[in-house]
């Protein structure tokens, strides 16, 4: 299993949704020109034509989108046909918002499909156009109707609109800009305006540019730097250079920063050490702790990225420095600290290490009700084992209402049938908004009736007070999983915990790198394991068979477990990132650590999240399957330092 292996439900993200022909508005000049293009062939199967239409819309191919949309006048989900007809007229071929979008057609669409997910999707697109053309009157009128508000660039345009009316938005902008991956044109424009209007200082601009550099968004960093006069560019200043160097060689960055100390303020020096600390911690070198200690002494917390602040805690955890753990959490930005229960848990542990038991207990109590990795660990700190809450059941009548009163579920099912999971998930999740716990459980049961177990899990996961953990943690194919787990001595709860994370029980799930099936086994790995266990005549196409997929997946997991000294924590990481990586991470330890500390300090974001989710899942599965209270801490165990040894596992 490679690090990037993912179920198909995470694939592709430029997707859009909709439903019926919109001839009430005349075509724009752009659309008329598109229709004059020489026609291409139209797939005979309407479903194939629809998928091709969606792909043409993603390419912003106006001509092909119109041609295909015209052939789908009777297609069942007509709102999507019309959305895919309109959307390419809002963006150019490079994906940038146009300023000549067909506003009458957009307004007609928004009115016709008011209240549907697809209307919110088009409003998102239109807001980007309105922001780019500085049509603030229309933008301000439409922005409150944007329900999901899940586009950073739109948020930046909303702040820019306020700033251009004379409001001071600097503090809100710093919060919005904390993650540079969604900046786009809108956020760069916002940074430029705030710099020109003296709401942002040079240091603020340098901070935003460095955030982009830390994410290796080099072109974006240069565009941000360009908002300042040429003589004041920040993309080649000392801290930008430190960031570039630290990514590859923290020791080189250290030498450079020390040589430049005289030209930097204390805060700038602190920001530099924070960057070095982050990359040294990710490389698991002992220099990380020293860099972060220097940073804490010098200051500059306001100019540290979220990642630098998080890795400051992780570096202290790995070193067992509880005083520094406490300091690092206390200096986190409040919005970052509140985003993840990890920081309440580790802060509680740091307080407990300082004999501040009442304060520690408050931290644990604040998250112990959450059904996740750190909620479980907090429960154990409060002296409670992990159990499942009482089961709430819903009636058949409540389930049937889901199909009648929520047409988005029907659209989602059609999209899933076309393997358009991103769009399907958007429709399904839209229907879940504002549902009560009983309605969410009914939606979960309805998903099960449709054979959509991933939607069953997704819907049941959202309940707050009334729960059904048999829906959150279903056990399909029980005989198959039990038989194969027993054959290799695996804990079935662990196997189910892994399957839930890998594929959400989507049997035909396929990742972008080719991993497939319930246990998301890579083709080359499958061939290797089949050979090792003596499976005659194995072909990769057999991975779509449930029995074969689970047979090879459990065999591989068992081999990794043996290879990694029966550590469930290490083996879980190895299934995701390859067994060689946890061996290397373990070899850099200077002392035995709790499994929870090892998991939290895994350098790869994906694997870190994966390990925590799988082992949290497994703990609940064990409670469900055995009917007995469980311990996540016992499952995590301890991880001890050990040198790397070669192996033949992929």
Coordinates of C-alpha atoms in Angstrom, one line a residue:
X1 CA 0.0 0.0 0.0
X2 CA 1.6 3.3 -1.0
X3 CA 1.2 6.5 0.9
X4 CA -1.1 8.1 -1.6
X5 CA -3.4 5.1 -2.0
X6 CA -7.0 6.4 -1.5
X7 CA -10.5 5.2 -2.1
X8 CA -12.2 6.6 -5.1
X9 CA -14.5 8.7 -3.0
X10 CA -11.5 11.0 -2.4
X11 CA -10.7 11.4 -6.0
X12 CA -11.1 14.4 -8.3
X13 CA -12.3 17.6 -6.8
X14 CA -13.3 20.1 -9.5
X15 CA -16.8 18.7 -9.7
X16 CA -20.1 20.2 -10.0
X17 CA -23.8 19.2 -9.9
X18 CA -27.5 20.0 -11.5
X19 CA -31.1 19.0 -13.3
X20 CA -33.4 20.5 -16.8
X21 CA -33.0 22.4 -19.9
X22 CA -32.8 26.2 -19.6
X23 CA -33.9 27.6 -22.9
X24 CA -35.6 30.6 -21.3
X25 CA -32.3 32.6 -21.6
X26 CA -30.7 33.2 -24.9
X27 CA -27.1 32.1 -25.5
X28 CA -24.2 34.5 -24.8
X29 CA -21.9 35.5 -27.7
X30 CA -19.3 33.1 -26.2
X31 CA -21.9 30.3 -26.3
X32 CA -23.0 31.2 -29.9
X33 CA -19.4 31.0 -31.0
X34 CA -19.0 27.7 -29.4
X35 CA -22.0 26.3 -31.2
X36 CA -20.6 27.3 -34.5
X37 CA -17.6 24.9 -33.9
X38 CA -17.6 21.7 -36.0
X39 CA -19.6 19.0 -34.1
X40 CA -17.8 16.0 -32.7
X41 CA -19.3 12.6 -32.2
X42 CA -21.9 12.1 -29.4
X43 CA -21.7 8.9 -27.4
X44 CA -24.8 6.7 -28.1
X45 CA -25.2 5.9 -24.4
X46 CA -26.6 8.9 -22.6
X47 CA -24.7 8.0 -19.4
X48 CA -21.5 8.0 -21.4
X49 CA -22.4 11.4 -23.0
X50 CA -23.1 12.8 -19.5
X51 CA -19.8 11.7 -18.1
X52 CA -18.1 13.2 -21.2
X53 CA -20.0 16.4 -20.6
X54 CA -18.8 16.6 -17.1
X55 CA -15.2 16.1 -18.2
X56 CA -15.6 18.8 -20.9
X57 CA -16.9 21.2 -18.3
X58 CA -13.9 20.4 -16.1
X59 CA -11.7 21.4 -19.0
X60 CA -13.8 24.5 -19.5
X61 CA -14.4 23.4 -23.1
X62 CA -17.4 25.6 -24.0
X63 CA -17.9 24.1 -27.5
X64 CA -17.9 20.5 -26.4
X65 CA -20.1 21.2 -23.3
X66 CA -22.8 22.9 -25.4
X67 CA -22.7 20.1 -28.0
X68 CA -23.1 17.4 -25.4
X69 CA -25.7 19.2 -23.3
X70 CA -27.9 19.7 -26.4
X71 CA -27.9 15.9 -26.8
X72 CA -29.1 15.3 -23.2
X73 CA -32.4 17.3 -23.2
X74 CA -34.2 14.3 -21.6
X75 CA -31.4 13.2 -19.2
X76 CA -32.7 12.4 -15.6
X77 CA -30.5 14.8 -13.7
X78 CA -31.1 17.8 -15.9
X79 CA -29.8 20.4 -13.4
X80 CA -26.3 18.8 -13.8
X81 CA -26.6 19.0 -17.6
X82 CA -27.4 22.7 -17.4
X83 CA -24.7 23.4 -14.8
X84 CA -22.1 21.7 -17.0
X85 CA -23.4 23.8 -19.9
X86 CA -23.0 27.1 -18.0
X87 CA -19.8 26.4 -15.9
X88 CA -17.3 26.5 -18.8
X89 CA -18.5 30.0 -19.6
X90 CA -17.3 31.2 -16.2
X91 CA -13.7 30.1 -16.5
X92 CA -11.0 30.3 -19.1
X93 CA -8.9 27.3 -20.3
X94 CA -6.4 27.9 -17.5
X95 CA -9.1 27.8 -14.8
X96 CA -9.2 31.5 -14.1
X97 CA -12.5 33.3 -13.6
X98 CA -13.8 35.2 -16.7
X99 CA -15.4 38.6 -16.4
X100 CA -18.0 38.1 -19.2
X101 CA -20.0 35.3 -17.6
X102 CA -23.7 35.0 -18.7
X103 CA -25.4 36.7 -15.7
X104 CA -29.0 36.3 -16.9
X105 CA -28.5 32.6 -17.5
X106 CA -26.8 32.2 -14.1
X107 CA -29.7 34.0 -12.3
X108 CA -32.2 31.9 -14.1
X109 CA -30.4 28.7 -13.0
X110 CA -30.1 29.9 -9.4
X111 CA -33.8 30.6 -9.3
X112 CA -34.9 27.4 -10.9
X113 CA -32.8 25.2 -8.6
X114 CA -33.0 27.3 -5.5
X115 CA -32.2 25.3 -2.4
X116 CA -30.3 22.5 -4.2
X117 CA -26.7 21.6 -3.9
X118 CA -26.0 22.4 -7.5
X119 CA -27.3 26.0 -7.1
X120 CA -24.8 26.5 -4.3
X121 CA -22.1 25.1 -6.5
X122 CA -22.9 27.6 -9.3
X123 CA -23.2 30.5 -6.8
X124 CA -19.7 29.6 -5.6
X125 CA -18.4 29.8 -9.2
X126 CA -20.3 33.1 -9.9
X127 CA -18.9 34.7 -6.7
X128 CA -15.4 34.1 -8.0
X129 CA -16.3 35.9 -11.2
X130 CA -18.0 38.8 -9.4
X131 CA -15.0 39.2 -7.1
X132 CA -12.6 39.2 -10.0
X133 CA -14.6 41.9 -11.8
X134 CA -15.1 43.9 -8.5
X135 CA -18.9 43.9 -8.9
X136 CA -19.3 44.3 -5.2
X137 CA -22.9 45.2 -5.3
X138 CA -23.9 41.9 -6.8
X139 CA -21.2 40.0 -4.8
X140 CA -22.5 41.4 -1.5
X141 CA -26.1 40.5 -2.5
X142 CA -25.2 36.9 -3.4
X143 CA -22.5 36.1 -0.8
X144 CA -25.0 35.6 2.1
X145 CA -26.8 33.0 0.0
X146 CA -23.7 30.9 -0.4
X147 CA -24.4 28.1 2.0
X148 CA -21.3 26.0 2.3
X149 CA -18.8 28.8 2.3
X150 CA -16.1 26.2 1.7
X151 CA -14.0 28.2 -0.8
X152 CA -11.1 30.2 0.6
X153 CA -10.8 32.4 -2.5
X154 CA -14.5 33.5 -2.1
X155 CA -13.8 34.3 1.6
X156 CA -10.9 36.4 0.4
X157 CA -13.1 38.3 -2.0
X158 CA -15.6 38.9 0.8
X159 CA -12.9 40.4 2.9
X160 CA -11.6 42.5 0.0
X161 CA -15.2 43.8 -0.5
X162 CA -15.2 44.9 3.1
X163 CA -11.7 46.4 3.0
X164 CA -12.6 48.5 -0.1
X165 CA -15.5 50.0 1.9
X166 CA -13.0 51.2 4.5
X167 CA -13.3 48.4 7.0
X168 CA -10.2 47.1 8.8
X169 CA -10.2 43.3 8.0
X170 CA -6.5 42.5 8.8
X171 CA -7.2 40.2 11.8
X172 CA -9.9 38.3 9.9
X173 CA -7.6 38.1 6.8
X174 CA -4.8 36.5 8.9
X175 CA -7.2 33.8 10.0
X176 CA -8.5 33.2 6.5
X177 CA -5.0 33.1 5.0
X178 CA -3.6 30.5 7.4
X179 CA -3.8 27.8 4.8
X180 CA -2.3 28.9 1.5
X181 CA -3.5 25.9 -0.6
X182 CA -6.8 27.6 -1.5
X183 CA -5.6 31.2 -2.1
X184 CA -6.1 31.5 -5.9
X185 CA -6.4 35.0 -7.4
X186 CA -8.7 36.3 -4.8
X187 CA -6.4 35.9 -1.8
X188 CA -3.4 37.3 -3.7
X189 CA -5.6 40.3 -4.6
X190 CA -6.6 40.7 -0.9
X191 CA -3.0 40.6 0.3
X192 CA -2.1 43.2 -2.3
X193 CA -4.9 45.6 -1.3
X194 CA -4.2 45.2 2.4
X195 CA -0.6 46.0 1.8
X196 CA -1.4 49.1 -0.3
X197 CA -3.9 50.3 2.3
X198 CA -1.5 49.8 5.2
X199 CA -3.7 47.2 6.9
X200 CA -0.9 44.6 6.2
X201 CA 2.7 45.3 7.0
X202 CA 5.7 44.1 5.0
X203 CA 6.0 41.4 7.7
X204 CA 2.4 40.2 7.0
X205 CA 3.1 39.9 3.3
X206 CA 6.3 38.1 4.0
X207 CA 4.4 35.7 6.3
X208 CA 1.8 34.9 3.6
X209 CA 4.6 34.3 1.0
X210 CA 6.5 32.0 3.4
X211 CA 3.3 30.0 4.0
X212 CA 3.2 29.4 0.3
X213 CA 6.9 28.5 0.2
X214 CA 6.4 26.0 3.0
X215 CA 3.8 24.2 0.9
X216 CA 6.1 24.4 -2.1
X217 CA 3.7 26.8 -3.9
X218 CA 6.7 28.7 -5.4
X219 CA 4.8 30.6 -8.1
X220 CA 2.1 31.7 -5.7
X221 CA 4.8 32.9 -3.2
X222 CA 6.3 35.0 -6.0
X223 CA 2.9 36.5 -6.9
X224 CA 2.4 37.5 -3.3
X225 CA 5.8 39.0 -3.0
X226 CA 5.1 41.0 -6.2
X227 CA 2.4 43.0 -4.4
X228 CA 5.3 45.0 -2.8
X229 CA 7.5 47.5 -4.6
X230 CA 10.5 45.9 -6.4
X231 CA 12.9 47.1 -3.8
X232 CA 11.0 45.6 -1.0
X233 CA 10.3 42.1 -2.4
X234 CA 10.0 39.4 0.2
X235 CA 10.4 36.3 -1.9
X236 CA 14.2 36.6 -1.8
X237 CA 14.6 37.9 1.8
X238 CA 16.5 36.1 4.5
X239 CA 13.5 34.2 5.9
X240 CA 12.3 33.1 2.5
X241 CA 15.8 31.7 1.9
X242 CA 15.7 30.0 5.3
X243 CA 12.4 28.4 4.2
X244 CA 13.8 27.1 0.9
X245 CA 16.9 25.7 2.6
X246 CA 15.1 24.1 5.5
X247 CA 12.9 22.1 3.3
X248 CA 15.9 20.1 2.0
X249 CA 18.6 20.6 4.7
X250 CA 17.7 22.1 8.1
X251 CA 21.4 22.2 9.1
X252 CA 22.2 24.4 6.1
X253 CA 19.3 26.7 7.0
X254 CA 20.6 26.8 10.5
X255 CA 24.1 27.9 9.4
X256 CA 22.6 30.5 7.1
X257 CA 20.2 31.9 9.7
X258 CA 23.0 32.2 12.3
X259 CA 25.1 34.2 9.8
X260 CA 22.2 36.6 9.1
X261 CA 21.2 37.2 12.7
X262 CA 22.5 40.7 12.9
X263 CA 20.2 41.9 10.1
X264 CA 17.0 40.4 11.7
X265 CA 14.7 41.5 14.5
X266 CA 14.1 39.1 17.4
X267 CA 10.7 38.2 16.0
X268 CA 12.2 37.5 12.5
X269 CA 14.8 35.3 14.1
X270 CA 12.2 33.5 16.0
X271 CA 10.1 32.9 12.8
X272 CA 13.2 31.5 11.1
X273 CA 13.9 29.1 13.9
X274 CA 10.2 28.0 13.8
X275 CA 10.6 27.1 10.1
X276 CA 13.8 25.2 10.8
X277 CA 12.2 23.4 13.7
X278 CA 9.3 22.3 11.6
X279 CA 11.4 20.7 8.9
X280 CA 13.9 19.2 11.4
X281 CA 11.0 17.7 13.3
X282 CA 9.6 16.2 10.1
X283 CA 13.0 14.7 9.4
X284 CA 13.0 13.5 13.0
X285 CA 16.4 15.0 13.8
X286 CA 17.4 16.0 17.3
X287 CA 18.1 19.6 16.1
X288 CA 14.3 20.2 16.0
X289 CA 14.0 20.7 19.7
X290 CA 16.9 23.1 19.9
X291 CA 15.4 25.2 17.0
X292 CA 12.0 25.4 18.7
X293 CA 13.6 26.3 22.0
X294 CA 15.4 29.2 20.3
X295 CA 12.1 30.2 18.7
X296 CA 10.2 30.2 22.0
X297 CA 12.9 32.4 23.5
X298 CA 13.0 34.9 20.6
X299 CA 9.2 35.1 19.9
X300 CA 7.7 35.5 16.4
X301 CA 4.7 33.2 17.1
X302 CA 2.4 35.4 15.1
X303 CA 4.4 34.6 12.0
X304 CA 4.6 30.9 12.3
X305 CA 2.5 28.7 10.0
X306 CA 0.0 26.3 11.4
X307 CA 2.3 23.5 10.6
X308 CA 5.2 25.1 12.4
X309 CA 3.1 25.6 15.5
X310 CA 1.8 22.0 15.4
X311 CA 5.3 20.5 14.9
X312 CA 6.5 22.5 17.9
X313 CA 4.2 20.4 20.1
X314 CA 5.2 17.2 18.3
X315 CA 8.9 17.8 18.7
X316 CA 8.5 18.3 22.4
X317 CA 6.4 15.2 22.7
X318 CA 9.0 13.1 20.9
X319 CA 11.6 14.4 23.3
X320 CA 9.4 13.9 26.4
X321 CA 9.7 17.6 27.3
X322 CA 6.3 18.1 28.9
X323 CA 7.1 21.7 30.0
X324 CA 7.7 22.6 26.3
X325 CA 4.6 20.7 25.3
X326 CA 2.6 23.0 27.6
X327 CA 4.3 26.2 26.4
X328 CA 3.9 25.2 22.7
X329 CA 0.1 24.6 23.1
X330 CA -0.4 27.8 25.1
X331 CA 1.3 29.8 22.3
X332 CA -0.9 28.2 19.5
X333 CA -3.3 30.5 17.7
X334 CA -6.7 29.9 19.4
X335 CA -8.4 29.0 16.1
X336 CA -5.7 26.4 15.5
X337 CA -5.8 25.0 19.0
X338 CA -9.5 24.6 18.9
X339 CA -9.5 22.9 15.5
X340 CA -8.1 19.6 16.7
X341 CA -8.8 17.7 20.0
X342 CA -5.2 16.6 19.9
X343 CA -4.0 19.8 21.5
X344 CA -6.5 19.7 24.4
X345 CA -5.4 16.1 25.1
X346 CA -1.7 16.8 25.0
X347 CA -2.1 20.0 27.0
X348 CA -4.0 18.0 29.6
X349 CA -1.1 15.5 29.7
X350 CA 1.4 18.3 30.1
X351 CA -0.6 19.7 33.0
X352 CA -0.9 16.3 34.6
X353 CA 2.9 15.9 34.3
X354 CA 3.2 19.2 36.2
X355 CA 0.8 17.8 38.9
X356 CA -2.0 20.2 37.9
X357 CA -4.5 17.4 38.0
X358 CA -7.7 19.5 38.3
X359 CA -6.7 21.6 35.3
X360 CA -5.7 18.5 33.4
X361 CA -9.1 16.9 34.1
X362 CA -10.9 19.9 32.7
X363 CA -8.9 19.5 29.4
X364 CA -9.8 15.8 29.2
X365 CA -13.4 16.4 30.0
X366 CA -13.7 19.0 27.3
X367 CA -13.1 16.3 24.6
X368 CA -14.0 13.0 26.3
X369 CA -17.4 13.0 24.6
X370 CA -15.9 13.0 21.1
X371 CA -16.0 9.6 19.3
X372 CA -12.4 9.8 18.0
X373 CA -8.8 8.9 18.8
X374 CA -8.3 11.7 21.3
X375 CA -11.8 11.5 22.7
X376 CA -11.0 7.9 23.5
X377 CA -7.6 8.6 25.1
X378 CA -9.2 11.4 27.1
X379 CA -11.8 8.9 28.4
X380 CA -9.0 6.6 29.6
X381 CA -7.3 9.5 31.3
X382 CA -10.5 10.0 33.2
X383 CA -10.5 6.4 34.3
X384 CA -13.1 5.1 31.8
X385 CA -12.7 2.3 29.3
X386 CA -14.1 2.6 25.8
X387 CA -17.7 1.5 25.3
X388 CA -20.4 2.1 22.7
X389 CA -23.3 4.3 23.6
X390 CA -26.9 3.0 23.8
X391 CA -28.4 2.2 20.4
X392 CA -31.2 4.4 19.0
X393 CA -33.3 2.7 16.3
X394 CA -35.5 4.3 13.7
X395 CA -38.7 3.0 12.1
X396 CA -39.3 1.9 8.6
X397 CA -41.6 4.9 8.1
X398 CA -38.8 7.2 9.1
X399 CA -36.5 5.5 6.6
X400 CA -39.0 5.6 3.8
X401 CA -39.4 9.4 4.2
X402 CA -35.8 9.8 3.2
X403 CA -36.5 8.7 -0.3
X404 CA -39.7 10.7 -0.7
X405 CA -38.6 14.0 0.9
X406 CA -35.0 14.2 -0.1
X407 CA -34.6 14.2 -3.9
X408 CA -30.9 14.9 -3.5
X409 CA -30.4 11.3 -2.4
X410 CA -31.9 10.1 -5.7
X411 CA -29.5 12.4 -7.6
X412 CA -26.6 11.1 -5.5
X413 CA -27.5 7.5 -6.3
X414 CA -27.5 8.3 -10.0
X415 CA -24.1 10.0 -9.7
X416 CA -22.7 7.0 -7.8
X417 CA -24.0 4.7 -10.5
X418 CA -21.8 6.7 -12.9
X419 CA -18.9 6.5 -10.5
X420 CA -19.0 10.3 -10.0
X421 CA -18.4 10.0 -6.2
X422 CA -17.4 13.6 -5.6
X423 CA -20.6 15.0 -7.0
X424 CA -22.6 12.2 -5.4
X425 CA -21.1 12.9 -2.0
X426 CA -21.9 16.6 -2.4
X427 CA -25.5 15.9 -3.1
X428 CA -25.8 13.4 -0.2
X429 CA -24.1 15.7 2.3
X430 CA -26.3 18.6 1.2
X431 CA -29.4 16.7 2.2
X432 CA -27.9 15.9 5.7
X433 CA -27.7 19.6 6.6
X434 CA -29.9 20.5 9.5
X435 CA -31.1 17.0 10.1
X436 CA -31.9 15.8 13.6
X437 CA -30.1 12.8 15.0
X438 CA -33.1 10.5 14.2
X439 CA -33.2 11.8 10.7
X440 CA -29.5 11.2 10.3
X441 CA -29.9 7.6 11.5
X442 CA -32.8 7.2 9.0
X443 CA -30.6 8.6 6.3
X444 CA -27.9 6.1 7.3
X445 CA -30.4 3.2 7.1
X446 CA -31.6 4.5 3.7
X447 CA -28.0 4.5 2.5
X448 CA -27.8 0.9 3.6
X449 CA -31.0 0.0 1.7
X450 CA -29.4 1.5 -1.5
X451 CA -26.2 -0.5 -0.9
X452 CA -24.2 2.7 -0.1
X453 CA -22.4 1.7 3.1
X454 CA -20.0 4.6 2.8
X455 CA -23.0 6.9 3.1
X456 CA -24.4 4.9 5.9
X457 CA -21.2 5.5 7.8
X458 CA -21.0 9.1 6.8
X459 CA -24.6 9.9 7.9
X460 CA -24.4 8.0 11.2
X461 CA -21.1 9.6 12.0
X462 CA -22.8 13.0 12.3
X463 CA -25.2 12.3 15.2
X464 CA -24.7 14.3 18.4
X465 CA -26.8 12.7 21.2
X466 CA -28.7 9.7 19.7
X467 CA -26.5 7.1 18.1
X468 CA -26.4 3.7 16.4
X469 CA -22.8 2.4 16.3
X470 CA -23.8 -0.6 14.2
X471 CA -24.3 2.0 11.5
X472 CA -21.2 4.0 12.2
X473 CA -19.2 0.8 12.3
X474 CA -20.9 -1.8 10.1
X475 CA -19.6 -5.3 9.6
X476 CA -20.5 -6.4 6.0
X477 CA -19.0 -9.6 4.6
X478 CA -18.5 -10.8 8.2
X479 CA -17.9 -14.4 7.3
X480 CA -15.3 -13.5 4.7
X481 CA -13.4 -11.1 7.0
X482 CA -13.6 -13.5 10.0
X483 CA -12.4 -16.5 8.1
X484 CA -9.4 -14.7 6.6
X485 CA -8.5 -12.9 9.8
X486 CA -8.6 -16.1 11.8
X487 CA -6.5 -17.9 9.2
X488 CA -3.6 -15.5 9.8
X489 CA -4.2 -14.8 13.5
X490 CA -5.4 -11.2 13.0
X491 CA -7.7 -9.3 15.3
X492 CA -10.9 -9.0 13.2
X493 CA -11.7 -5.6 14.9
X494 CA -8.4 -4.3 13.6
X495 CA -9.1 -5.7 10.1
X496 CA -12.5 -3.9 10.1
X497 CA -11.0 -0.8 11.4
X498 CA -8.6 -0.7 8.5
X499 CA -11.2 -1.6 5.9
X500 CA -13.4 1.2 7.2
X501 CA -10.6 3.7 6.7
X502 CA -9.3 2.3 3.4
X503 CA -12.5 2.0 1.4
X504 CA -15.5 2.8 3.5
X505 CA -16.7 -0.6 2.3
X506 CA -16.9 0.5 -1.4
X507 CA -16.0 -2.8 -3.1
X508 CA -15.1 -1.2 -6.4
X509 CA -13.0 1.6 -4.8
X510 CA -9.9 2.4 -6.8
X511 CA -7.3 4.9 -5.8
X512 CA -5.4 7.3 -8.1
X513 CA -2.4 5.0 -7.9
X514 CA -4.3 1.8 -8.6
X515 CA -5.0 0.3 -5.2
X516 CA -8.3 -1.5 -5.3
X517 CA -11.1 -3.2 -3.3
X518 CA -12.1 -3.3 0.3
X519 CA -8.5 -3.4 1.5
X520 CA -7.0 -1.2 -1.2
X521 CA -4.2 -3.5 -2.2
X522 CA -1.8 -2.3 -4.8
X523 CA -1.4 -4.5 -7.9
X524 CA 2.3 -5.2 -7.4
X525 CA 1.7 -5.9 -3.7
X526 CA -1.1 -8.2 -4.6
X527 CA 1.1 -10.2 -7.0
X528 CA 3.9 -10.4 -4.4
X529 CA 1.6 -11.6 -1.6
X530 CA -0.2 -14.1 -3.9
X531 CA 3.2 -15.6 -4.7
X532 CA 4.2 -15.7 -1.1
X533 CA 1.0 -17.5 0.1
X534 CA 1.0 -19.8 -2.9
X535 CA -2.2 -18.6 -4.6
X536 CA -2.0 -20.4 -8.0
X537 CA -2.9 -18.6 -11.2
X538 CA -3.5 -15.2 -9.6
X539 CA -4.4 -12.3 -11.8
X540 CA -4.7 -8.7 -10.7
X541 CA -8.3 -8.6 -12.1
X542 CA -9.2 -11.0 -9.2
X543 CA -8.8 -8.1 -6.8
X544 CA -12.4 -7.1 -7.5
X545 CA -13.5 -10.4 -5.9
X546 CA -14.3 -9.8 -2.2
X547 CA -12.8 -13.1 -1.0
X548 CA -9.5 -12.6 -2.9
X549 CA -9.2 -9.0 -1.9
X550 CA -9.7 -9.8 1.8
X551 CA -7.4 -12.9 1.6
X552 CA -4.5 -10.9 0.2
X553 CA -5.1 -7.8 2.3
X554 CA -5.2 -9.7 5.6
X555 CA -2.2 -11.8 4.6
X556 CA -0.3 -8.6 3.8
X557 CA -1.3 -7.0 7.1
X558 CA -0.3 -10.1 9.0
X559 CA 3.1 -10.2 7.3
X560 CA 3.7 -6.5 8.2
X561 CA 2.7 -7.2 11.8
X562 CA 5.3 -10.0 12.0
X563 CA 7.9 -7.8 10.3
X564 CA 7.3 -5.0 12.8
X565 CA 7.6 -7.0 16.0
X566 CA 3.9 -7.4 16.5
X567 CA 3.3 -3.7 17.0
X568 CA -0.2 -2.8 15.8
X569 CA 0.8 0.9 15.7
X570 CA 3.8 0.3 13.5
X571 CA 2.0 -2.2 11.3
X572 CA -0.9 0.1 10.7
X573 CA 1.5 2.8 9.6
X574 CA 3.3 0.2 7.4
X575 CA 0.1 -0.8 5.6
X576 CA -0.4 2.8 4.5
X577 CA 3.2 4.1 4.0
X578 CA 5.0 0.8 3.3
X579 CA 6.8 -1.2 6.1
X580 CA 10.2 0.4 5.5
X581 CA 9.0 3.9 6.7
X582 CA 7.9 3.1 10.2
X583 CA 11.1 1.2 10.6
X584 CA 13.0 4.3 9.8
X585 CA 10.8 6.5 12.0
X586 CA 11.4 4.1 14.9
X587 CA 15.1 4.0 14.4
X588 CA 15.3 7.8 15.1
X589 CA 13.8 7.5 18.6
X590 CA 16.0 8.2 21.5
X591 CA 13.8 6.5 24.1
X592 CA 10.7 4.3 24.2
X593 CA 7.5 6.3 23.5
X594 CA 3.8 5.7 23.9
X595 CA 2.1 4.5 20.8
X596 CA 0.0 7.7 20.8
X597 CA 3.2 9.9 20.7
X598 CA 4.6 7.8 17.9
X599 CA 1.4 8.1 16.0
X600 CA 1.1 11.9 16.5
X601 CA 4.7 12.5 15.4
X602 CA 4.5 10.5 12.1
X603 CA 6.0 12.9 9.5
X604 CA 3.4 12.2 6.8
X605 CA 0.0 13.9 7.3
X606 CA -1.9 11.2 5.6
X607 CA -0.3 8.4 7.5
X608 CA -0.6 10.2 10.8
X609 CA -4.3 10.6 10.3
X610 CA -4.7 7.1 8.9
X611 CA -3.1 5.4 12.0
X612 CA -5.2 7.4 14.4
X613 CA -8.4 6.7 12.5
X614 CA -7.7 2.9 12.0
X615 CA -6.9 2.3 15.7
X616 CA -9.8 4.4 16.9
X617 CA -12.1 2.4 14.6
X618 CA -10.6 -0.9 15.8
X619 CA -11.3 0.0 19.4
X620 CA -14.9 0.7 18.7
X621 CA -15.2 -2.5 16.5
X622 CA -13.8 -4.5 19.4
X623 CA -16.3 -3.1 21.8
X624 CA -19.1 -3.9 19.4
X625 CA -18.0 -7.4 18.5
X626 CA -17.1 -8.5 22.0
X627 CA -19.6 -6.5 24.1
X628 CA -16.8 -5.6 26.5
X629 CA -15.1 -2.2 27.4
X630 CA -11.8 -1.6 25.5
X631 CA -8.6 0.3 25.9
X632 CA -7.1 2.2 23.0
X633 CA -3.9 2.8 25.0
X634 CA -3.4 -1.0 25.3
X635 CA -3.9 -1.3 21.6
X636 CA -1.3 1.4 20.8
X637 CA 1.3 0.0 23.2
X638 CA 4.8 1.4 23.2
X639 CA 7.3 1.8 20.4
X640 CA 11.0 1.3 21.2
X641 CA 14.0 2.4 19.3
X642 CA 15.5 -0.2 17.0
X643 CA 17.8 0.0 14.0
X644 CA 16.5 -0.5 10.5
X645 CA 16.6 -4.1 9.2
X646 CA 16.1 -5.1 5.6
X647 CA 12.9 -6.9 4.5
X648 CA 11.3 -8.1 1.3
X649 CA 7.9 -6.7 1.7
X650 CA 6.6 -4.1 -0.7

